mmCIF file of C-alpha atoms in Angstrom:
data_model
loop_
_atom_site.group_PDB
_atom_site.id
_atom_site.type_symbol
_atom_site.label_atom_id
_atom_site.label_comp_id
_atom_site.label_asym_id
_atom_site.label_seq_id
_atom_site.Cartn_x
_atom_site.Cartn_y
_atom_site.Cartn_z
ATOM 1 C CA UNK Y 1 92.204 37.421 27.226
ATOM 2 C CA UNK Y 2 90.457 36.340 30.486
ATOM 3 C CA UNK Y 3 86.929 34.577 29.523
ATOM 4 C CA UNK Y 4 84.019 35.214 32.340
ATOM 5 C CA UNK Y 5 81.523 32.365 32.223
ATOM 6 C CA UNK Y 6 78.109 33.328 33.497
ATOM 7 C CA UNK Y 7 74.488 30.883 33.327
ATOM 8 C CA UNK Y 8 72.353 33.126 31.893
ATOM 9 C CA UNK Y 9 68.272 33.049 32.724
ATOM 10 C CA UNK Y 10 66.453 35.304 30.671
ATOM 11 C CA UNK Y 11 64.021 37.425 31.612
ATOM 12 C CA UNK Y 12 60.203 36.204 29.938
ATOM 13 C CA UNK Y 13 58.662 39.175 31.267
ATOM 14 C CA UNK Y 14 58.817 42.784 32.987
ATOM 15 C CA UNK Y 15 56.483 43.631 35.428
ATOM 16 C CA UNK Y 16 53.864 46.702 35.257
ATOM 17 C CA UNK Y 17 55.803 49.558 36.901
ATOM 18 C CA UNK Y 18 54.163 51.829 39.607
ATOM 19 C CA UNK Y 19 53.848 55.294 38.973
ATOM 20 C CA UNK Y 20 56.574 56.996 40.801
ATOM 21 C CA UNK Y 21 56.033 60.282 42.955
ATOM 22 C CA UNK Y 22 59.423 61.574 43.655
ATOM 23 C CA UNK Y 23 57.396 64.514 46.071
ATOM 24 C CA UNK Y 24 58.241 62.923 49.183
ATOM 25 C CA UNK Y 25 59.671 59.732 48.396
ATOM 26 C CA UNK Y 26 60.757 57.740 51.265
ATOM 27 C CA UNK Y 27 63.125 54.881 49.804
ATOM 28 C CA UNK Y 28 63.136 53.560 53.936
ATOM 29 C CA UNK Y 29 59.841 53.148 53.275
ATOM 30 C CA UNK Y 30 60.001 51.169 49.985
ATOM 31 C CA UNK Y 31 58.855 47.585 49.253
ATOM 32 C CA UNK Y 32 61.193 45.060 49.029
ATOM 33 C CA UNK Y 33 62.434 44.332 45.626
ATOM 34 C CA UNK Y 34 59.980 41.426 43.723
ATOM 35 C CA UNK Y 35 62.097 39.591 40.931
ATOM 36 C CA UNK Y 36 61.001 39.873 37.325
ATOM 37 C CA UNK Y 37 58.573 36.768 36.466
ATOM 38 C CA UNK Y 38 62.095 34.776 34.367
ATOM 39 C CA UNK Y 39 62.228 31.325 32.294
ATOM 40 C CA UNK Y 40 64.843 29.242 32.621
ATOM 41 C CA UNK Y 41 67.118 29.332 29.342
ATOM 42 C CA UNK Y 42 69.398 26.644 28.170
ATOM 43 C CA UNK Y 43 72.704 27.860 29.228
ATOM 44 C CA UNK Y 44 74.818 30.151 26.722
ATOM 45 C CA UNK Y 45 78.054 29.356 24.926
ATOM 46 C CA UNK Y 46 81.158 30.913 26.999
ATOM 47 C CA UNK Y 47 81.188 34.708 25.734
ATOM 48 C CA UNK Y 48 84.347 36.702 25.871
ATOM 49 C CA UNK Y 49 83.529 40.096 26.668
ATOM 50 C CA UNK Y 50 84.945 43.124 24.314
ATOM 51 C CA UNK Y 51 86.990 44.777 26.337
ATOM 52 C CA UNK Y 52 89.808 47.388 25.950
ATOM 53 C CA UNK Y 53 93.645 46.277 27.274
ATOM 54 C CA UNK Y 54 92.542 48.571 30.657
ATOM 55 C CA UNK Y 55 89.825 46.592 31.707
ATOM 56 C CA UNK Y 56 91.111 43.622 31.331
ATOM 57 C CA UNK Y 57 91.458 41.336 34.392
ATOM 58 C CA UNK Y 58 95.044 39.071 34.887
ATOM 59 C CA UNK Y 59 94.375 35.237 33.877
ATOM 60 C CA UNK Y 60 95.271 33.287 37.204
ATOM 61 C CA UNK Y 61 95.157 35.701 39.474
ATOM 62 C CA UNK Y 62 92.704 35.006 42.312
ATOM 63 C CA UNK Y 63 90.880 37.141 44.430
ATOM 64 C CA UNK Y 64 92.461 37.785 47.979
ATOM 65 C CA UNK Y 65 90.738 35.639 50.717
ATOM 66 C CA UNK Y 66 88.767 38.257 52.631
ATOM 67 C CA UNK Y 67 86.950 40.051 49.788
ATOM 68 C CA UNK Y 68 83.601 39.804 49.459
ATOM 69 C CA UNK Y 69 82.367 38.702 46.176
ATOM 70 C CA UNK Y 70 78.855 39.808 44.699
ATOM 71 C CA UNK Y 71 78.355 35.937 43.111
ATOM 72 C CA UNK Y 72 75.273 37.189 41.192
ATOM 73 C CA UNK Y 73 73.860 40.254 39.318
ATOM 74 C CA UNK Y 74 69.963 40.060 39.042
ATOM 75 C CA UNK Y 75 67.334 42.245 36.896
ATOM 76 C CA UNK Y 76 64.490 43.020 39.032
ATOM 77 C CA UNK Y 77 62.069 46.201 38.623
ATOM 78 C CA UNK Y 78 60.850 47.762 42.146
ATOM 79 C CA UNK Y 79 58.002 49.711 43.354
ATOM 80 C CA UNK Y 80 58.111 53.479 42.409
ATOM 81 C CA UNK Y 81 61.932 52.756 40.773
ATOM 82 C CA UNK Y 82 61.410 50.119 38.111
ATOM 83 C CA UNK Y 83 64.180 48.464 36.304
ATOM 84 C CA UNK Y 84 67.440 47.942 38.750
ATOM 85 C CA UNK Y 85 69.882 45.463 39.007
ATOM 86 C CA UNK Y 86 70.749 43.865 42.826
ATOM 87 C CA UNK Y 87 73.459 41.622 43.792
ATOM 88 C CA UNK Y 88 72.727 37.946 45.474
ATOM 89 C CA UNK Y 89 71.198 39.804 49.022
ATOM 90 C CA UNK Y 90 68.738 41.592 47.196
ATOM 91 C CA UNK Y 91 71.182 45.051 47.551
ATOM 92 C CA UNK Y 92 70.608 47.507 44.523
ATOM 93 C CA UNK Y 93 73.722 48.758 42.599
ATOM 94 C CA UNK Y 94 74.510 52.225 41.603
ATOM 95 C CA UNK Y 95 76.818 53.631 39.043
ATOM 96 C CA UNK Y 96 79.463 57.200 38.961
ATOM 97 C CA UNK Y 97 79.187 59.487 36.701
ATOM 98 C CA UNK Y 98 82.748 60.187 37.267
ATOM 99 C CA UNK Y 99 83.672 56.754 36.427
ATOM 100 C CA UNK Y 100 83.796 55.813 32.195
ATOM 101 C CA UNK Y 101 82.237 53.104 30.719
ATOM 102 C CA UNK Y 102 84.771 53.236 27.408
ATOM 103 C CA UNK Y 103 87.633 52.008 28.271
ATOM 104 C CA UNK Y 104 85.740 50.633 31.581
ATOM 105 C CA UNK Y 105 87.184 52.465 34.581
ATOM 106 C CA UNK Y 106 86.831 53.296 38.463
ATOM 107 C CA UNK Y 107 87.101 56.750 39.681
ATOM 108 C CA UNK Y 108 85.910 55.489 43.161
ATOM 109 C CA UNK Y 109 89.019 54.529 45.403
ATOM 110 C CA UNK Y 110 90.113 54.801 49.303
ATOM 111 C CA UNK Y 111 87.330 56.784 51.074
ATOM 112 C CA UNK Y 112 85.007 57.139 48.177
ATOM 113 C CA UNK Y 113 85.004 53.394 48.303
ATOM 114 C CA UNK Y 114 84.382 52.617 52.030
ATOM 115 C CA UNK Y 115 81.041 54.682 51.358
ATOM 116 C CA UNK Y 116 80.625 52.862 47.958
ATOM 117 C CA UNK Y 117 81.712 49.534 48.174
ATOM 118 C CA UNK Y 118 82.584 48.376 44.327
ATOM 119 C CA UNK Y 119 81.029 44.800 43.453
ATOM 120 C CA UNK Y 120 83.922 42.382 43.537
ATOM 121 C CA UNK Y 121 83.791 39.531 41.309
ATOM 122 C CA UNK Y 122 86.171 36.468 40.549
ATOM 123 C CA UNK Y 123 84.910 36.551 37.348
ATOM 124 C CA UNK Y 124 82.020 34.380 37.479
ATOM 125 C CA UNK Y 125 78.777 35.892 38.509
ATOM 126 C CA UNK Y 126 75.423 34.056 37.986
ATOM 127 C CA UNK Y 127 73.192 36.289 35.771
ATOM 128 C CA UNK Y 128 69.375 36.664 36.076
ATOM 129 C CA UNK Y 129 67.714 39.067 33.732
ATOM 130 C CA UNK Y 130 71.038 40.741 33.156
ATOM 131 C CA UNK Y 131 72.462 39.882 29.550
ATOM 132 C CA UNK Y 132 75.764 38.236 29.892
ATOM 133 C CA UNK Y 133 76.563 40.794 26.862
ATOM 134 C CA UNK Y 134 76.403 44.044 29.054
ATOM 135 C CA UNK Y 135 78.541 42.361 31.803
ATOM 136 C CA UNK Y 136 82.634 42.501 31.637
ATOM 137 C CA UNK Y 137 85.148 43.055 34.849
ATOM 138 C CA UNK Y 138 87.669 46.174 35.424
ATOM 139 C CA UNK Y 139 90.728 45.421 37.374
ATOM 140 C CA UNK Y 140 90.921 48.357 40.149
ATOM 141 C CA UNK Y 141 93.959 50.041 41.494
ATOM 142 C CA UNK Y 142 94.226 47.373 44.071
ATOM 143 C CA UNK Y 143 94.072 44.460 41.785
ATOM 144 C CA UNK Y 144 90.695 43.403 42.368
ATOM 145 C CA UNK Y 145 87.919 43.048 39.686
ATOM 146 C CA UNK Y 146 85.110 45.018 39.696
ATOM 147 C CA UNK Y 147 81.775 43.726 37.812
ATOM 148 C CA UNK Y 148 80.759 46.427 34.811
ATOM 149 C CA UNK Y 149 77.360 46.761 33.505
ATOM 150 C CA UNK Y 150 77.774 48.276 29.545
ATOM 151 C CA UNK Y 151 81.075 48.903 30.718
ATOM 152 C CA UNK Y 152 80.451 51.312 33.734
ATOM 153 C CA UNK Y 153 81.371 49.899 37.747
ATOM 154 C CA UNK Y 154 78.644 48.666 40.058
ATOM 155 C CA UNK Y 155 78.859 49.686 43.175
ATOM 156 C CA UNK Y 156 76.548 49.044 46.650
ATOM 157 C CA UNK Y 157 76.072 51.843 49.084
ATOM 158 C CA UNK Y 158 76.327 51.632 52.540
ATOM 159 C CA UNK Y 159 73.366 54.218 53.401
ATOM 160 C CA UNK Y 160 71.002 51.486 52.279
ATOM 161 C CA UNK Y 161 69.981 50.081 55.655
ATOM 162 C CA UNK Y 162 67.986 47.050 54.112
ATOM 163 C CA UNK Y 163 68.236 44.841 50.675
ATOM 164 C CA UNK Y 164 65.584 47.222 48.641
ATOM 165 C CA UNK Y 165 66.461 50.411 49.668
ATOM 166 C CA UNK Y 166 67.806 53.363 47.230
ATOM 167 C CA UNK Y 167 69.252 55.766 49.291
ATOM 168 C CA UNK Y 168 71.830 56.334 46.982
ATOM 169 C CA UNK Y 169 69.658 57.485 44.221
ATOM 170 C CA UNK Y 170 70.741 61.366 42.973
ATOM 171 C CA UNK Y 171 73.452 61.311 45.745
ATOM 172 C CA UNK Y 172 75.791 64.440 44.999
ATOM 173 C CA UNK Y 173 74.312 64.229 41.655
ATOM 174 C CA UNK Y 174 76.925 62.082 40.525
ATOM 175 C CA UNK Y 175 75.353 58.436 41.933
ATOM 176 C CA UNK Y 176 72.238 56.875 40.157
ATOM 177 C CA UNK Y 177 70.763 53.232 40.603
ATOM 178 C CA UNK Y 178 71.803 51.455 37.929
ATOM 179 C CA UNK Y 179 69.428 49.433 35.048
ATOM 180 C CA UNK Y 180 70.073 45.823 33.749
ATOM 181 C CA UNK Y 181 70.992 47.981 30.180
ATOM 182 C CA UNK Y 182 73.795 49.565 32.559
ATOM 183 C CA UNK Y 183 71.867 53.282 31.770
ATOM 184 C CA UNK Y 184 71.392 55.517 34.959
ATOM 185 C CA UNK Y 185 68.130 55.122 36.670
ATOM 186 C CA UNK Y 186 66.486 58.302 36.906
ATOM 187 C CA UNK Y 187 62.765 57.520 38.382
ATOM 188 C CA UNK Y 188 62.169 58.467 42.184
ATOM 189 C CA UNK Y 189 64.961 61.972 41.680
ATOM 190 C CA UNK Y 190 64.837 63.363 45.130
ATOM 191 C CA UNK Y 191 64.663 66.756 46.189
ATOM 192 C CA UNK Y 192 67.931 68.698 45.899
ATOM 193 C CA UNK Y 193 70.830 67.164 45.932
ATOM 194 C CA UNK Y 194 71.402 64.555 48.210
ATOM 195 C CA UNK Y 195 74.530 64.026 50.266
ATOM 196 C CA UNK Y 196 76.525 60.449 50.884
ATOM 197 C CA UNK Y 197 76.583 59.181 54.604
ATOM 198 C CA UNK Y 198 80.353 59.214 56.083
ATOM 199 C CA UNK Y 199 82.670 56.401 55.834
ATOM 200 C CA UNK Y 200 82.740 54.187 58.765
ATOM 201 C CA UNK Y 201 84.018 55.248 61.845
ATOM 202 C CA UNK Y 202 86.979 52.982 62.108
ATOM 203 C CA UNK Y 203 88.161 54.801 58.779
ATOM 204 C CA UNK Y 204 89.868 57.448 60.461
ATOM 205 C CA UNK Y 205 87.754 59.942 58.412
ATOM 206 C CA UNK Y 206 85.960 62.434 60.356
ATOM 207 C CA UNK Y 207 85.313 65.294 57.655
ATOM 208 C CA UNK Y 208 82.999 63.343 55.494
ATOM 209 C CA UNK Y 209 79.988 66.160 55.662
ATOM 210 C CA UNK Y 210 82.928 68.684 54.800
ATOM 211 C CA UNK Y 211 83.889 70.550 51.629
ATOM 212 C CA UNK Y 212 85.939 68.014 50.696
ATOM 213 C CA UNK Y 213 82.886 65.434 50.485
ATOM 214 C CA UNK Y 214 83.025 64.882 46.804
ATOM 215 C CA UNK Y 215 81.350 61.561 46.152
#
């Protein structure tokens, strides 16, 4: 089975959350995401993750050239949000509700994915504030690996304009920032239900705000 060796620095400390109003919210508008305060932890033995046959990645195989890895998965809490997780650029991750955490699995493929792009890894992610128990790989239908939080996809979401933003948050009901723990997020609910921004022009899609618009 494939091993994924992470450094672990454990979080000392959670901040004091801010009360959240979801009446209004404005995630545009948000504060830019402060890390936990964190002490540095003498690194961890190499864990190998529990994983079913499905969600385990191939040995030697190496990620293609021009994917774009997230290199590091890091606990934070936000203004109004609280606990999320962010890769290296300070973007927060979301999970699907139609993706399973048990066996690990991605629901999100070809359009759904341009809008959502899954967090890539090579199998070797730094970790800040995110156990190195809760984090494991899927291999998606394209052979890439896919960084799981308790077993459930992280994705980023290409309506967030800025690192700090959560305009993905409640999106078709089905997308919720994601928590260090891997549970959904469900501070700062917006209003209704919230639809995703299209896929990018050069997709070829042009129907995204459609019936069809599932994700």
């Amino acid at each position: 089975m494939a091993q994924m060796k992470r450094t672990v620095i454990v979080a000392s400390a959670m901040v004091a959350l801010t009360a959240c109003a979801p009446a209004g919210y404005d995630g545009a508008n948000s504060s830019a995401a402060e890390p936990v305060a964190v002490a540095a932890a003498e690194p961890t033995a190499t864990v190998e993750p529990e994983v079913s046959a499905s969600a385990e990645a191939p040995a030697a195989d190496a990620p293609p050239a021009d994917v774009d890895l997230t290199e590091k998965l890091v606990g934070k809490s936000v203004a109004r949000m609280g606990k999320v997780v962010t890769d290296q650029d300070g973007w927060i991750l979301y999970r699907f509700d139609k993706d399973t955490a048990d066996p690990p699995s991605s629901n999100c493929v070809d359009k759904c994915a341009e809008v959502w792009p899954p967090a890539l890894t090579d199998g070797n992610p730094e970790l800040t504030g995110v156990s190195d128990d809760k984090v494991g790989s899927v291999t998606r239908q394209d052979g890439t690996r896919q960084l799981t939080i308790a077993g459930w996809p992280v994705y980023r979401y290409i309506g967030d304009k800025k690192p700090g933003q959560w305009k993905g948050q409640a999106v078709g009901g089905t997308w919720f920032v994601v928590q260090p723990d891997g549970k959904k997020n469900l501070s700062c609910l917006p209003k209704g239900t919230p639809k995703a921004v299209a896929p990018p022009a050069d997709s070829g899609s042009s129907d995204a705000g459609g019936s069809g618009y599932s994700y």
